[in-house]
């Protein structure tokens, strides 16, 4: 059996609409060539924006201010709660305030290389260019970045780069940036340019004459199914890490808006590219609902180890030095505990699979600070990592100054997402996708402090300079709820809800979600194989059938019903999970966060296959029982030479 | 997934939970026995486990707000045994069951405030806090107009103090804890954050007047410096922010009347 039995191959994508010419000039060229909309005409044009994280709130604030009629939706009770708020580390910008050799070109280069040569040069260059303006904008809004005694902004270094270009606000950079964007958004709400709907969830896209013209949303309080119309629709709906059930995402993060759009014709690109972060607090029991990240910086001073013997259940302190395996130091003597994220994650999985993991369930490794405390002193370790140690103690009830921390990798970010062109427009005209929801800039692996940069670049600066090119052809023919396309979309939503409520089976929604997550984690997680992915696809198909036969959704539609909300999300995650496995199966190479066991060097490093896989895999929906259609967008590197990453 | 290795410390608990079907319905405390609770569970995971059981028993699961479950989004928050966010000074999602003991009876209620109407069970509508921000909790800085970030230095002490105030997560515990039902700590945190920065000066007077005006219009009570708010604040927002708000308010009123 070949991989082709799961999909069909469609036409390649030949044009991403990036202008030709020197990479430094492309964004200027595009901004100049894009059609403009006269300020007086903007108030006749309307835009729906779904999601109020960094990418959505910044876009709503900016487009509202520009004069468009913006309608904004979020599923939370306030736009300020979107999950961008949880980002810890920082935001990159090529300011070169340190005078340490940084430049737009270097940020571009680091990001393309960090993405393991699976992102677009044009997009990444624009991201690096825009990064500079983001910091200015945020400071003007009152974002309280960390400063030095002279009153100027502080910077720090982040994973895998040699310059200090990361701006930060203690360990809460995402919170501060989002509050800045949220305040700008609320200012527009007060000004009447943004109509904000909280506790509303998008459940369907309305397409009229081939163009995205509206959305069907559910009022999560009253259950009312509403139709909203506009001249363009923007999805800023975040990533899909919760397909694994356990991840560092918020509980409500979901793929539904993106998946419904995918089913209506938007291509889904590189769905298998997920980032698994090595240092998270492990699962403590089967009631576990989410995982919490511990900053990667801990690996600077902590030593990672497991017992040499399988099933050694003694407390850490009772295991003598010669019976410990500091496996990263042993396998990677040059980099030791500071190997890149994907290597550290996979190595932890391997020792646990061997039966040498520690803690409940054997899914954990020690991160030990005993040597650091002996070398630097307790006070020094406390000054460096105190807040992280406190957070760990609060969650686990253990004192990491006395016993080693237990950590394990967890799903953190998804590089894949809806396919967009250089204008951030999807394959559905009039539907744009920003932030983590699109696939554009991170290739197969995202570097630290780049997600915040991309979300704000898209929302503040890129989309507001490209969406006008589309809207200049509007306003489009008026559409209301009597249009057949709107009636059909609404009916689809109502039927689906009625189906969920009628099944009245014997298993809870969460039990299906957990089972799906386990399948994804086992077969489409840190290491993927041909055989495992085929097994996963079969299991997911069985799970899907069982879900629609035996799920139990209690209550009614006409009130707040959190079980019903989750049922819709899990149904879509199941379909996405299958596509992720099909994508991972087709990509018979290892790159970035995607490790195929069949494609590794003799010493176990990821091995890319540029000859056969230097493309974006953009998937078309193949119908309820049909096969997804693979459209390949070839990736060409004119500026950065493609090299195999090496850590030796 | 595997079960907890050590179940010897598991607890049997009795919950008394506020159940209210909708905004217009009457509510009541309803009792639930929850056996075998692991001390390593978070408080919300304990409710998850109960909800799974209620669903299978054809009972309506308990509605509660939550999202990030790492103490930063501000979505969660219930009153536990009379204390907003419960016995530890943290968000409800970061409270763990090891803070309780076997046989405990735990009362769980929504935030109680006329300005936070109950939506269902433990879920309340905190839109009033967003409207206070809409009234002036921002710096008007249209996108793309900003000068270079280093154009205006900010003394480190001011930047750090602004950050401390800006860590407010908007959960509303301060309102739930206040005998007056005041949202003054929330409002003052924003006044302090923006008022300490040079970028926030041009709108400093109008900001405090408009935000306090909206605060009162929403029906929140006045501040009488009791301090229950800061005692439960998961982010430790200081009562001194309210003093700062009062100073700003007096200054703004003085300059308004002088005109």
PDB file of C-alpha atoms in Angstrom, chain B:
ATOM      1  CA  UNK B   1      -2.825   7.991  30.126  1.00  0.00           C
ATOM      2  CA  UNK B   2      -2.220   6.605  33.534  1.00  0.00           C
ATOM      3  CA  UNK B   3      -3.676   7.122  36.945  1.00  0.00           C
ATOM      4  CA  UNK B   4      -1.937   8.798  39.809  1.00  0.00           C
ATOM      5  CA  UNK B   5       0.680   6.543  41.339  1.00  0.00           C
ATOM      6  CA  UNK B   6      -0.335   7.272  44.904  1.00  0.00           C
ATOM      7  CA  UNK B   7      -4.026   7.152  45.671  1.00  0.00           C
ATOM      8  CA  UNK B   8      -3.610   6.708  49.405  1.00  0.00           C
ATOM      9  CA  UNK B   9      -4.181  10.404  50.024  1.00  0.00           C
ATOM     10  CA  UNK B  10      -7.365  10.622  47.963  1.00  0.00           C
ATOM     11  CA  UNK B  11     -10.158  12.565  49.646  1.00  0.00           C
ATOM     12  CA  UNK B  12     -13.913  12.283  49.866  1.00  0.00           C
ATOM     13  CA  UNK B  13     -15.516  15.701  49.637  1.00  0.00           C
ATOM     14  CA  UNK B  14     -18.955  17.216  49.798  1.00  0.00           C
ATOM     15  CA  UNK B  15     -19.613  20.179  47.500  1.00  0.00           C
ATOM     16  CA  UNK B  16     -22.439  22.672  47.835  1.00  0.00           C
ATOM     17  CA  UNK B  17     -22.647  24.414  44.485  1.00  0.00           C
ATOM     18  CA  UNK B  18     -24.750  27.364  43.349  1.00  0.00           C
ATOM     19  CA  UNK B  19     -26.980  26.140  40.519  1.00  0.00           C
ATOM     20  CA  UNK B  20     -28.929  28.687  38.503  1.00  0.00           C
ATOM     21  CA  UNK B  21     -30.319  27.803  35.120  1.00  0.00           C
ATOM     22  CA  UNK B  22     -30.342  31.282  33.630  1.00  0.00           C
ATOM     23  CA  UNK B  23     -30.197  35.001  34.431  1.00  0.00           C
ATOM     24  CA  UNK B  24     -33.908  35.177  35.253  1.00  0.00           C
ATOM     25  CA  UNK B  25     -34.170  31.942  37.200  1.00  0.00           C
ATOM     26  CA  UNK B  26     -33.839  31.524  40.928  1.00  0.00           C
ATOM     27  CA  UNK B  27     -30.733  29.747  42.100  1.00  0.00           C
ATOM     28  CA  UNK B  28     -30.030  27.390  44.958  1.00  0.00           C
ATOM     29  CA  UNK B  29     -27.164  25.552  46.594  1.00  0.00           C
ATOM     30  CA  UNK B  30     -27.094  21.896  45.520  1.00  0.00           C
ATOM     31  CA  UNK B  31     -25.092  19.179  47.262  1.00  0.00           C
ATOM     32  CA  UNK B  32     -22.796  16.725  45.502  1.00  0.00           C
ATOM     33  CA  UNK B  33     -20.595  14.034  46.985  1.00  0.00           C
ATOM     34  CA  UNK B  34     -17.286  13.774  45.180  1.00  0.00           C
ATOM     35  CA  UNK B  35     -15.305  10.721  46.247  1.00  0.00           C
ATOM     36  CA  UNK B  36     -11.653   9.847  45.634  1.00  0.00           C
ATOM     37  CA  UNK B  37     -10.345  13.305  44.819  1.00  0.00           C
ATOM     38  CA  UNK B  38      -6.603  13.303  44.212  1.00  0.00           C
ATOM     39  CA  UNK B  39      -4.709  16.063  46.008  1.00  0.00           C
ATOM     40  CA  UNK B  40      -2.797  16.684  42.761  1.00  0.00           C
ATOM     41  CA  UNK B  41      -5.949  17.698  40.897  1.00  0.00           C
ATOM     42  CA  UNK B  42      -6.571  21.337  40.279  1.00  0.00           C
ATOM     43  CA  UNK B  43      -9.853  22.680  41.637  1.00  0.00           C
ATOM     44  CA  UNK B  44     -11.271  22.931  38.124  1.00  0.00           C
ATOM     45  CA  UNK B  45     -10.179  19.389  37.286  1.00  0.00           C
ATOM     46  CA  UNK B  46     -12.138  18.249  40.330  1.00  0.00           C
ATOM     47  CA  UNK B  47     -15.183  19.986  38.815  1.00  0.00           C
ATOM     48  CA  UNK B  48     -14.387  18.365  35.430  1.00  0.00           C
ATOM     49  CA  UNK B  49     -14.528  14.935  37.050  1.00  0.00           C
ATOM     50  CA  UNK B  50     -17.844  15.755  38.701  1.00  0.00           C
ATOM     51  CA  UNK B  51     -19.224  17.085  35.410  1.00  0.00           C
ATOM     52  CA  UNK B  52     -18.287  13.914  33.554  1.00  0.00           C
ATOM     53  CA  UNK B  53     -20.288  11.963  36.114  1.00  0.00           C
ATOM     54  CA  UNK B  54     -23.250  14.357  35.980  1.00  0.00           C
ATOM     55  CA  UNK B  55     -23.351  14.065  32.186  1.00  0.00           C
ATOM     56  CA  UNK B  56     -23.492  10.278  32.302  1.00  0.00           C
ATOM     57  CA  UNK B  57     -26.175  10.471  34.991  1.00  0.00           C
ATOM     58  CA  UNK B  58     -28.318  12.682  32.723  1.00  0.00           C
ATOM     59  CA  UNK B  59     -27.835  15.603  35.055  1.00  0.00           C
ATOM     60  CA  UNK B  60     -26.817  19.033  33.786  1.00  0.00           C
ATOM     61  CA  UNK B  61     -23.075  19.645  34.229  1.00  0.00           C
ATOM     62  CA  UNK B  62     -22.079  22.686  36.290  1.00  0.00           C
ATOM     63  CA  UNK B  63     -21.244  25.675  34.093  1.00  0.00           C
ATOM     64  CA  UNK B  64     -18.111  27.620  35.017  1.00  0.00           C
ATOM     65  CA  UNK B  65     -15.821  29.978  33.124  1.00  0.00           C
ATOM     66  CA  UNK B  66     -12.237  28.910  32.511  1.00  0.00           C
ATOM     67  CA  UNK B  67      -9.763  28.963  29.659  1.00  0.00           C
ATOM     68  CA  UNK B  68      -5.978  29.131  29.983  1.00  0.00           C
ATOM     69  CA  UNK B  69      -5.816  27.215  33.272  1.00  0.00           C
ATOM     70  CA  UNK B  70      -2.444  28.744  33.986  1.00  0.00           C
ATOM     71  CA  UNK B  71      -3.493  31.794  35.933  1.00  0.00           C
ATOM     72  CA  UNK B  72      -3.198  34.504  33.297  1.00  0.00           C
ATOM     73  CA  UNK B  73      -6.359  34.834  31.176  1.00  0.00           C
ATOM     74  CA  UNK B  74      -8.622  35.836  34.080  1.00  0.00           C
ATOM     75  CA  UNK B  75     -11.579  33.772  32.872  1.00  0.00           C
ATOM     76  CA  UNK B  76     -12.007  31.560  35.915  1.00  0.00           C
ATOM     77  CA  UNK B  77     -13.092  32.620  39.338  1.00  0.00           C
ATOM     78  CA  UNK B  78     -15.559  31.398  41.916  1.00  0.00           C
ATOM     79  CA  UNK B  79     -16.117  32.090  45.568  1.00  0.00           C
ATOM     80  CA  UNK B  80     -14.928  29.097  47.586  1.00  0.00           C
ATOM     81  CA  UNK B  81     -16.028  28.884  51.209  1.00  0.00           C
ATOM     82  CA  UNK B  82     -16.713  32.601  51.146  1.00  0.00           C
ATOM     83  CA  UNK B  83     -13.353  33.640  49.693  1.00  0.00           C
ATOM     84  CA  UNK B  84     -12.885  34.799  46.098  1.00  0.00           C
ATOM     85  CA  UNK B  85     -10.619  32.211  44.386  1.00  0.00           C
ATOM     86  CA  UNK B  86     -10.487  30.165  47.597  1.00  0.00           C
ATOM     87  CA  UNK B  87      -7.982  29.614  50.389  1.00  0.00           C
ATOM     88  CA  UNK B  88      -4.759  30.319  48.472  1.00  0.00           C
ATOM     89  CA  UNK B  89      -4.067  33.733  46.971  1.00  0.00           C
ATOM     90  CA  UNK B  90      -4.129  32.605  43.361  1.00  0.00           C
ATOM     91  CA  UNK B  91      -6.584  32.089  40.523  1.00  0.00           C
ATOM     92  CA  UNK B  92      -9.146  29.303  40.908  1.00  0.00           C
ATOM     93  CA  UNK B  93      -7.426  27.315  38.140  1.00  0.00           C
ATOM     94  CA  UNK B  94      -4.145  27.343  40.061  1.00  0.00           C
ATOM     95  CA  UNK B  95      -5.754  26.200  43.300  1.00  0.00           C
ATOM     96  CA  UNK B  96      -5.071  22.510  43.904  1.00  0.00           C
ATOM     97  CA  UNK B  97      -7.008  20.026  45.967  1.00  0.00           C
ATOM     98  CA  UNK B  98      -4.083  19.510  48.325  1.00  0.00           C
ATOM     99  CA  UNK B  99      -5.304  22.731  49.950  1.00  0.00           C
ATOM    100  CA  UNK B 100      -8.288  20.726  51.250  1.00  0.00           C
ATOM    101  CA  UNK B 101      -8.622  17.742  53.545  1.00  0.00           C
ATOM    102  CA  UNK B 102     -10.636  14.553  53.518  1.00  0.00           C
ATOM    103  CA  UNK B 103     -14.236  15.101  54.551  1.00  0.00           C
ATOM    104  CA  UNK B 104     -14.291  18.832  53.784  1.00  0.00           C
ATOM    105  CA  UNK B 105     -17.543  20.521  52.822  1.00  0.00           C
ATOM    106  CA  UNK B 106     -16.835  23.107  50.131  1.00  0.00           C
ATOM    107  CA  UNK B 107     -19.245  25.894  49.208  1.00  0.00           C
ATOM    108  CA  UNK B 108     -18.871  27.131  45.630  1.00  0.00           C
ATOM    109  CA  UNK B 109     -20.623  30.288  44.454  1.00  0.00           C
ATOM    110  CA  UNK B 110     -20.343  32.722  41.576  1.00  0.00           C
ATOM    111  CA  UNK B 111     -18.952  36.249  41.976  1.00  0.00           C
ATOM    112  CA  UNK B 112     -21.720  38.135  43.785  1.00  0.00           C
ATOM    113  CA  UNK B 113     -22.208  41.639  42.400  1.00  0.00           C
ATOM    114  CA  UNK B 114     -25.120  43.513  40.923  1.00  0.00           C
ATOM    115  CA  UNK B 115     -22.778  44.585  38.138  1.00  0.00           C
ATOM    116  CA  UNK B 116     -21.898  40.950  37.332  1.00  0.00           C
ATOM    117  CA  UNK B 117     -25.273  39.325  36.536  1.00  0.00           C
ATOM    118  CA  UNK B 118     -25.270  35.528  36.717  1.00  0.00           C
ATOM    119  CA  UNK B 119     -25.429  33.924  33.258  1.00  0.00           C
ATOM    120  CA  UNK B 120     -25.683  30.346  34.481  1.00  0.00           C
ATOM    121  CA  UNK B 121     -24.496  28.515  37.602  1.00  0.00           C
ATOM    122  CA  UNK B 122     -21.025  29.897  38.334  1.00  0.00           C
ATOM    123  CA  UNK B 123     -20.746  31.957  35.128  1.00  0.00           C
ATOM    124  CA  UNK B 124     -21.231  35.712  35.391  1.00  0.00           C
ATOM    125  CA  UNK B 125     -21.264  38.571  32.886  1.00  0.00           C
ATOM    126  CA  UNK B 126     -18.245  40.825  33.459  1.00  0.00           C
ATOM    127  CA  UNK B 127     -18.877  43.042  30.440  1.00  0.00           C
ATOM    128  CA  UNK B 128     -18.977  46.006  32.819  1.00  0.00           C
ATOM    129  CA  UNK B 129     -15.197  45.739  33.202  1.00  0.00           C
ATOM    130  CA  UNK B 130     -14.727  45.966  29.421  1.00  0.00           C
ATOM    131  CA  UNK B 131     -16.920  49.052  29.368  1.00  0.00           C
ATOM    132  CA  UNK B 132     -14.747  50.731  31.987  1.00  0.00           C
ATOM    133  CA  UNK B 133     -11.776  50.170  29.678  1.00  0.00           C
ATOM    134  CA  UNK B 134     -13.777  51.495  26.709  1.00  0.00           C
ATOM    135  CA  UNK B 135     -14.397  54.694  28.640  1.00  0.00           C
ATOM    136  CA  UNK B 136     -10.712  55.587  28.667  1.00  0.00           C
ATOM    137  CA  UNK B 137      -8.440  52.685  29.625  1.00  0.00           C
ATOM    138  CA  UNK B 138      -6.101  53.177  26.692  1.00  0.00           C
ATOM    139  CA  UNK B 139      -3.555  55.456  25.093  1.00  0.00           C
ATOM    140  CA  UNK B 140      -4.707  56.822  21.739  1.00  0.00           C
ATOM    141  CA  UNK B 141      -1.912  55.706  19.436  1.00  0.00           C
ATOM    142  CA  UNK B 142      -3.173  55.033  15.911  1.00  0.00           C
ATOM    143  CA  UNK B 143      -1.306  52.197  14.235  1.00  0.00           C
ATOM    144  CA  UNK B 144       1.722  53.313  12.296  1.00  0.00           C
ATOM    145  CA  UNK B 145       2.101  56.738  13.865  1.00  0.00           C
ATOM    146  CA  UNK B 146       4.519  55.755  16.608  1.00  0.00           C
ATOM    147  CA  UNK B 147       7.945  57.351  16.982  1.00  0.00           C
ATOM    148  CA  UNK B 148      10.970  55.113  17.512  1.00  0.00           C
ATOM    149  CA  UNK B 149      10.617  53.131  20.714  1.00  0.00           C
ATOM    150  CA  UNK B 150      13.759  54.768  22.135  1.00  0.00           C
ATOM    151  CA  UNK B 151      12.552  58.300  21.429  1.00  0.00           C
ATOM    152  CA  UNK B 152      11.170  58.642  24.959  1.00  0.00           C
ATOM    153  CA  UNK B 153      13.128  57.000  27.783  1.00  0.00           C
ATOM    154  CA  UNK B 154      11.072  55.815  30.740  1.00  0.00           C
ATOM    155  CA  UNK B 155      12.722  55.633  34.181  1.00  0.00           C
ATOM    156  CA  UNK B 156      13.073  52.000  35.168  1.00  0.00           C
ATOM    157  CA  UNK B 157      11.225  52.454  38.452  1.00  0.00           C
ATOM    158  CA  UNK B 158       8.240  53.936  36.627  1.00  0.00           C
ATOM    159  CA  UNK B 159       8.289  51.201  33.995  1.00  0.00           C
ATOM    160  CA  UNK B 160       8.462  48.499  36.680  1.00  0.00           C
ATOM    161  CA  UNK B 161       5.628  50.033  38.705  1.00  0.00           C
ATOM    162  CA  UNK B 162       3.540  50.432  35.541  1.00  0.00           C
ATOM    163  CA  UNK B 163       4.148  46.772  34.784  1.00  0.00           C
ATOM    164  CA  UNK B 164       3.107  45.715  38.286  1.00  0.00           C
ATOM    165  CA  UNK B 165      -0.225  47.501  37.829  1.00  0.00           C
ATOM    166  CA  UNK B 166      -0.594  46.198  34.282  1.00  0.00           C
ATOM    167  CA  UNK B 167      -0.468  42.581  35.448  1.00  0.00           C
ATOM    168  CA  UNK B 168      -4.169  42.813  36.422  1.00  0.00           C
ATOM    169  CA  UNK B 169      -5.981  39.942  34.693  1.00  0.00           C
ATOM    170  CA  UNK B 170      -9.477  41.424  34.942  1.00  0.00           C
ATOM    171  CA  UNK B 171     -10.891  38.400  36.763  1.00  0.00           C
ATOM    172  CA  UNK B 172     -13.189  40.436  39.005  1.00  0.00           C
ATOM    173  CA  UNK B 173     -12.168  38.850  42.310  1.00  0.00           C
ATOM    174  CA  UNK B 174     -11.670  42.351  43.738  1.00  0.00           C
ATOM    175  CA  UNK B 175     -15.338  43.115  43.103  1.00  0.00           C
ATOM    176  CA  UNK B 176     -16.502  39.806  44.549  1.00  0.00           C
ATOM    177  CA  UNK B 177     -14.460  40.378  47.708  1.00  0.00           C
ATOM    178  CA  UNK B 178     -15.426  44.003  48.292  1.00  0.00           C
ATOM    179  CA  UNK B 179     -18.196  44.602  50.840  1.00  0.00           C
ATOM    180  CA  UNK B 180     -19.139  47.656  48.740  1.00  0.00           C
ATOM    181  CA  UNK B 181     -19.026  45.757  45.453  1.00  0.00           C
ATOM    182  CA  UNK B 182     -16.494  48.242  44.164  1.00  0.00           C
ATOM    183  CA  UNK B 183     -14.334  47.735  41.057  1.00  0.00           C
ATOM    184  CA  UNK B 184     -11.965  50.453  42.160  1.00  0.00           C
ATOM    185  CA  UNK B 185      -8.889  48.194  42.312  1.00  0.00           C
ATOM    186  CA  UNK B 186      -9.470  47.123  38.706  1.00  0.00           C
ATOM    187  CA  UNK B 187      -9.979  50.722  37.577  1.00  0.00           C
ATOM    188  CA  UNK B 188      -7.043  52.027  39.588  1.00  0.00           C
ATOM    189  CA  UNK B 189      -4.693  49.392  38.207  1.00  0.00           C
ATOM    190  CA  UNK B 190      -5.303  50.732  34.687  1.00  0.00           C
ATOM    191  CA  UNK B 191      -5.087  54.380  35.791  1.00  0.00           C
ATOM    192  CA  UNK B 192      -1.761  53.579  37.445  1.00  0.00           C
ATOM    193  CA  UNK B 193      -0.359  51.557  34.560  1.00  0.00           C
ATOM    194  CA  UNK B 194      -1.022  54.229  31.950  1.00  0.00           C
ATOM    195  CA  UNK B 195      -0.549  57.256  34.203  1.00  0.00           C
ATOM    196  CA  UNK B 196       3.000  56.292  35.142  1.00  0.00           C
ATOM    197  CA  UNK B 197       4.175  56.305  31.536  1.00  0.00           C
ATOM    198  CA  UNK B 198       5.070  59.447  29.581  1.00  0.00           C
ATOM    199  CA  UNK B 199       2.914  58.168  26.715  1.00  0.00           C
ATOM    200  CA  UNK B 200      -0.102  58.204  29.032  1.00  0.00           C
ATOM    201  CA  UNK B 201       0.130  61.856  30.123  1.00  0.00           C
ATOM    202  CA  UNK B 202      -1.939  63.654  27.440  1.00  0.00           C
ATOM    203  CA  UNK B 203      -5.098  61.728  28.357  1.00  0.00           C
ATOM    204  CA  UNK B 204      -4.426  61.422  32.074  1.00  0.00           C
ATOM    205  CA  UNK B 205      -7.178  63.777  33.255  1.00  0.00           C
ATOM    206  CA  UNK B 206      -9.876  62.626  30.862  1.00  0.00           C
ATOM    207  CA  UNK B 207      -8.976  58.998  31.486  1.00  0.00           C
ATOM    208  CA  UNK B 208      -9.597  59.099  35.210  1.00  0.00           C
ATOM    209  CA  UNK B 209     -12.772  61.138  34.898  1.00  0.00           C
ATOM    210  CA  UNK B 210     -14.245  58.926  32.202  1.00  0.00           C
ATOM    211  CA  UNK B 211     -13.250  55.612  33.756  1.00  0.00           C
ATOM    212  CA  UNK B 212     -14.505  56.520  37.215  1.00  0.00           C
ATOM    213  CA  UNK B 213     -17.694  57.875  35.649  1.00  0.00           C
ATOM    214  CA  UNK B 214     -18.253  54.591  33.842  1.00  0.00           C
ATOM    215  CA  UNK B 215     -17.378  52.606  36.972  1.00  0.00           C
ATOM    216  CA  UNK B 216     -20.138  54.409  38.854  1.00  0.00           C
ATOM    217  CA  UNK B 217     -22.591  54.179  35.962  1.00  0.00           C
ATOM    218  CA  UNK B 218     -22.152  50.394  35.951  1.00  0.00           C
ATOM    219  CA  UNK B 219     -23.404  50.335  39.522  1.00  0.00           C
ATOM    220  CA  UNK B 220     -20.172  49.354  41.241  1.00  0.00           C
ATOM    221  CA  UNK B 221     -19.909  50.669  44.782  1.00  0.00           C
ATOM    222  CA  UNK B 222     -17.492  53.239  46.112  1.00  0.00           C
ATOM    223  CA  UNK B 223     -14.137  52.477  47.699  1.00  0.00           C
ATOM    224  CA  UNK B 224     -13.778  52.889  51.433  1.00  0.00           C
ATOM    225  CA  UNK B 225     -10.232  51.493  51.619  1.00  0.00           C
ATOM    226  CA  UNK B 226     -11.180  48.213  53.292  1.00  0.00           C
ATOM    227  CA  UNK B 227      -8.566  46.237  51.403  1.00  0.00           C
ATOM    228  CA  UNK B 228     -10.432  42.962  50.856  1.00  0.00           C
ATOM    229  CA  UNK B 229      -9.738  43.435  47.121  1.00  0.00           C
ATOM    230  CA  UNK B 230      -5.981  43.401  47.327  1.00  0.00           C
ATOM    231  CA  UNK B 231      -6.095  40.532  49.840  1.00  0.00           C
ATOM    232  CA  UNK B 232      -7.610  38.190  47.231  1.00  0.00           C
ATOM    233  CA  UNK B 233      -5.991  39.638  44.103  1.00  0.00           C
ATOM    234  CA  UNK B 234      -4.129  36.796  42.360  1.00  0.00           C
ATOM    235  CA  UNK B 235      -1.681  39.317  40.907  1.00  0.00           C
ATOM    236  CA  UNK B 236      -1.125  41.272  44.099  1.00  0.00           C
ATOM    237  CA  UNK B 237      -2.315  44.630  42.738  1.00  0.00           C
ATOM    238  CA  UNK B 238      -1.576  47.093  45.512  1.00  0.00           C
ATOM    239  CA  UNK B 239      -4.102  49.242  47.334  1.00  0.00           C
ATOM    240  CA  UNK B 240      -1.765  52.162  46.666  1.00  0.00           C
ATOM    241  CA  UNK B 241      -3.043  52.194  43.082  1.00  0.00           C
ATOM    242  CA  UNK B 242      -6.366  53.436  44.484  1.00  0.00           C
ATOM    243  CA  UNK B 243      -4.597  56.248  46.316  1.00  0.00           C
ATOM    244  CA  UNK B 244      -2.982  57.159  43.043  1.00  0.00           C
ATOM    245  CA  UNK B 245      -6.373  57.118  41.318  1.00  0.00           C
ATOM    246  CA  UNK B 246      -7.737  59.471  43.955  1.00  0.00           C
ATOM    247  CA  UNK B 247      -4.844  61.871  43.464  1.00  0.00           C
ATOM    248  CA  UNK B 248      -5.392  61.813  39.707  1.00  0.00           C
ATOM    249  CA  UNK B 249      -9.119  62.286  40.156  1.00  0.00           C
ATOM    250  CA  UNK B 250      -8.674  65.311  42.414  1.00  0.00           C
ATOM    251  CA  UNK B 251      -6.156  66.806  39.994  1.00  0.00           C
ATOM    252  CA  UNK B 252      -8.444  66.235  37.052  1.00  0.00           C
ATOM    253  CA  UNK B 253     -11.456  67.719  38.826  1.00  0.00           C
ATOM    254  CA  UNK B 254      -9.419  70.728  39.890  1.00  0.00           C
ATOM    255  CA  UNK B 255      -8.195  71.429  36.369  1.00  0.00           C
ATOM    256  CA  UNK B 256     -11.682  70.838  34.974  1.00  0.00           C
ATOM    257  CA  UNK B 257     -13.247  73.364  37.347  1.00  0.00           C
ATOM    258  CA  UNK B 258     -10.369  75.811  36.835  1.00  0.00           C
ATOM    259  CA  UNK B 259     -11.408  75.953  33.189  1.00  0.00           C
TER     260      UNK B 259
END
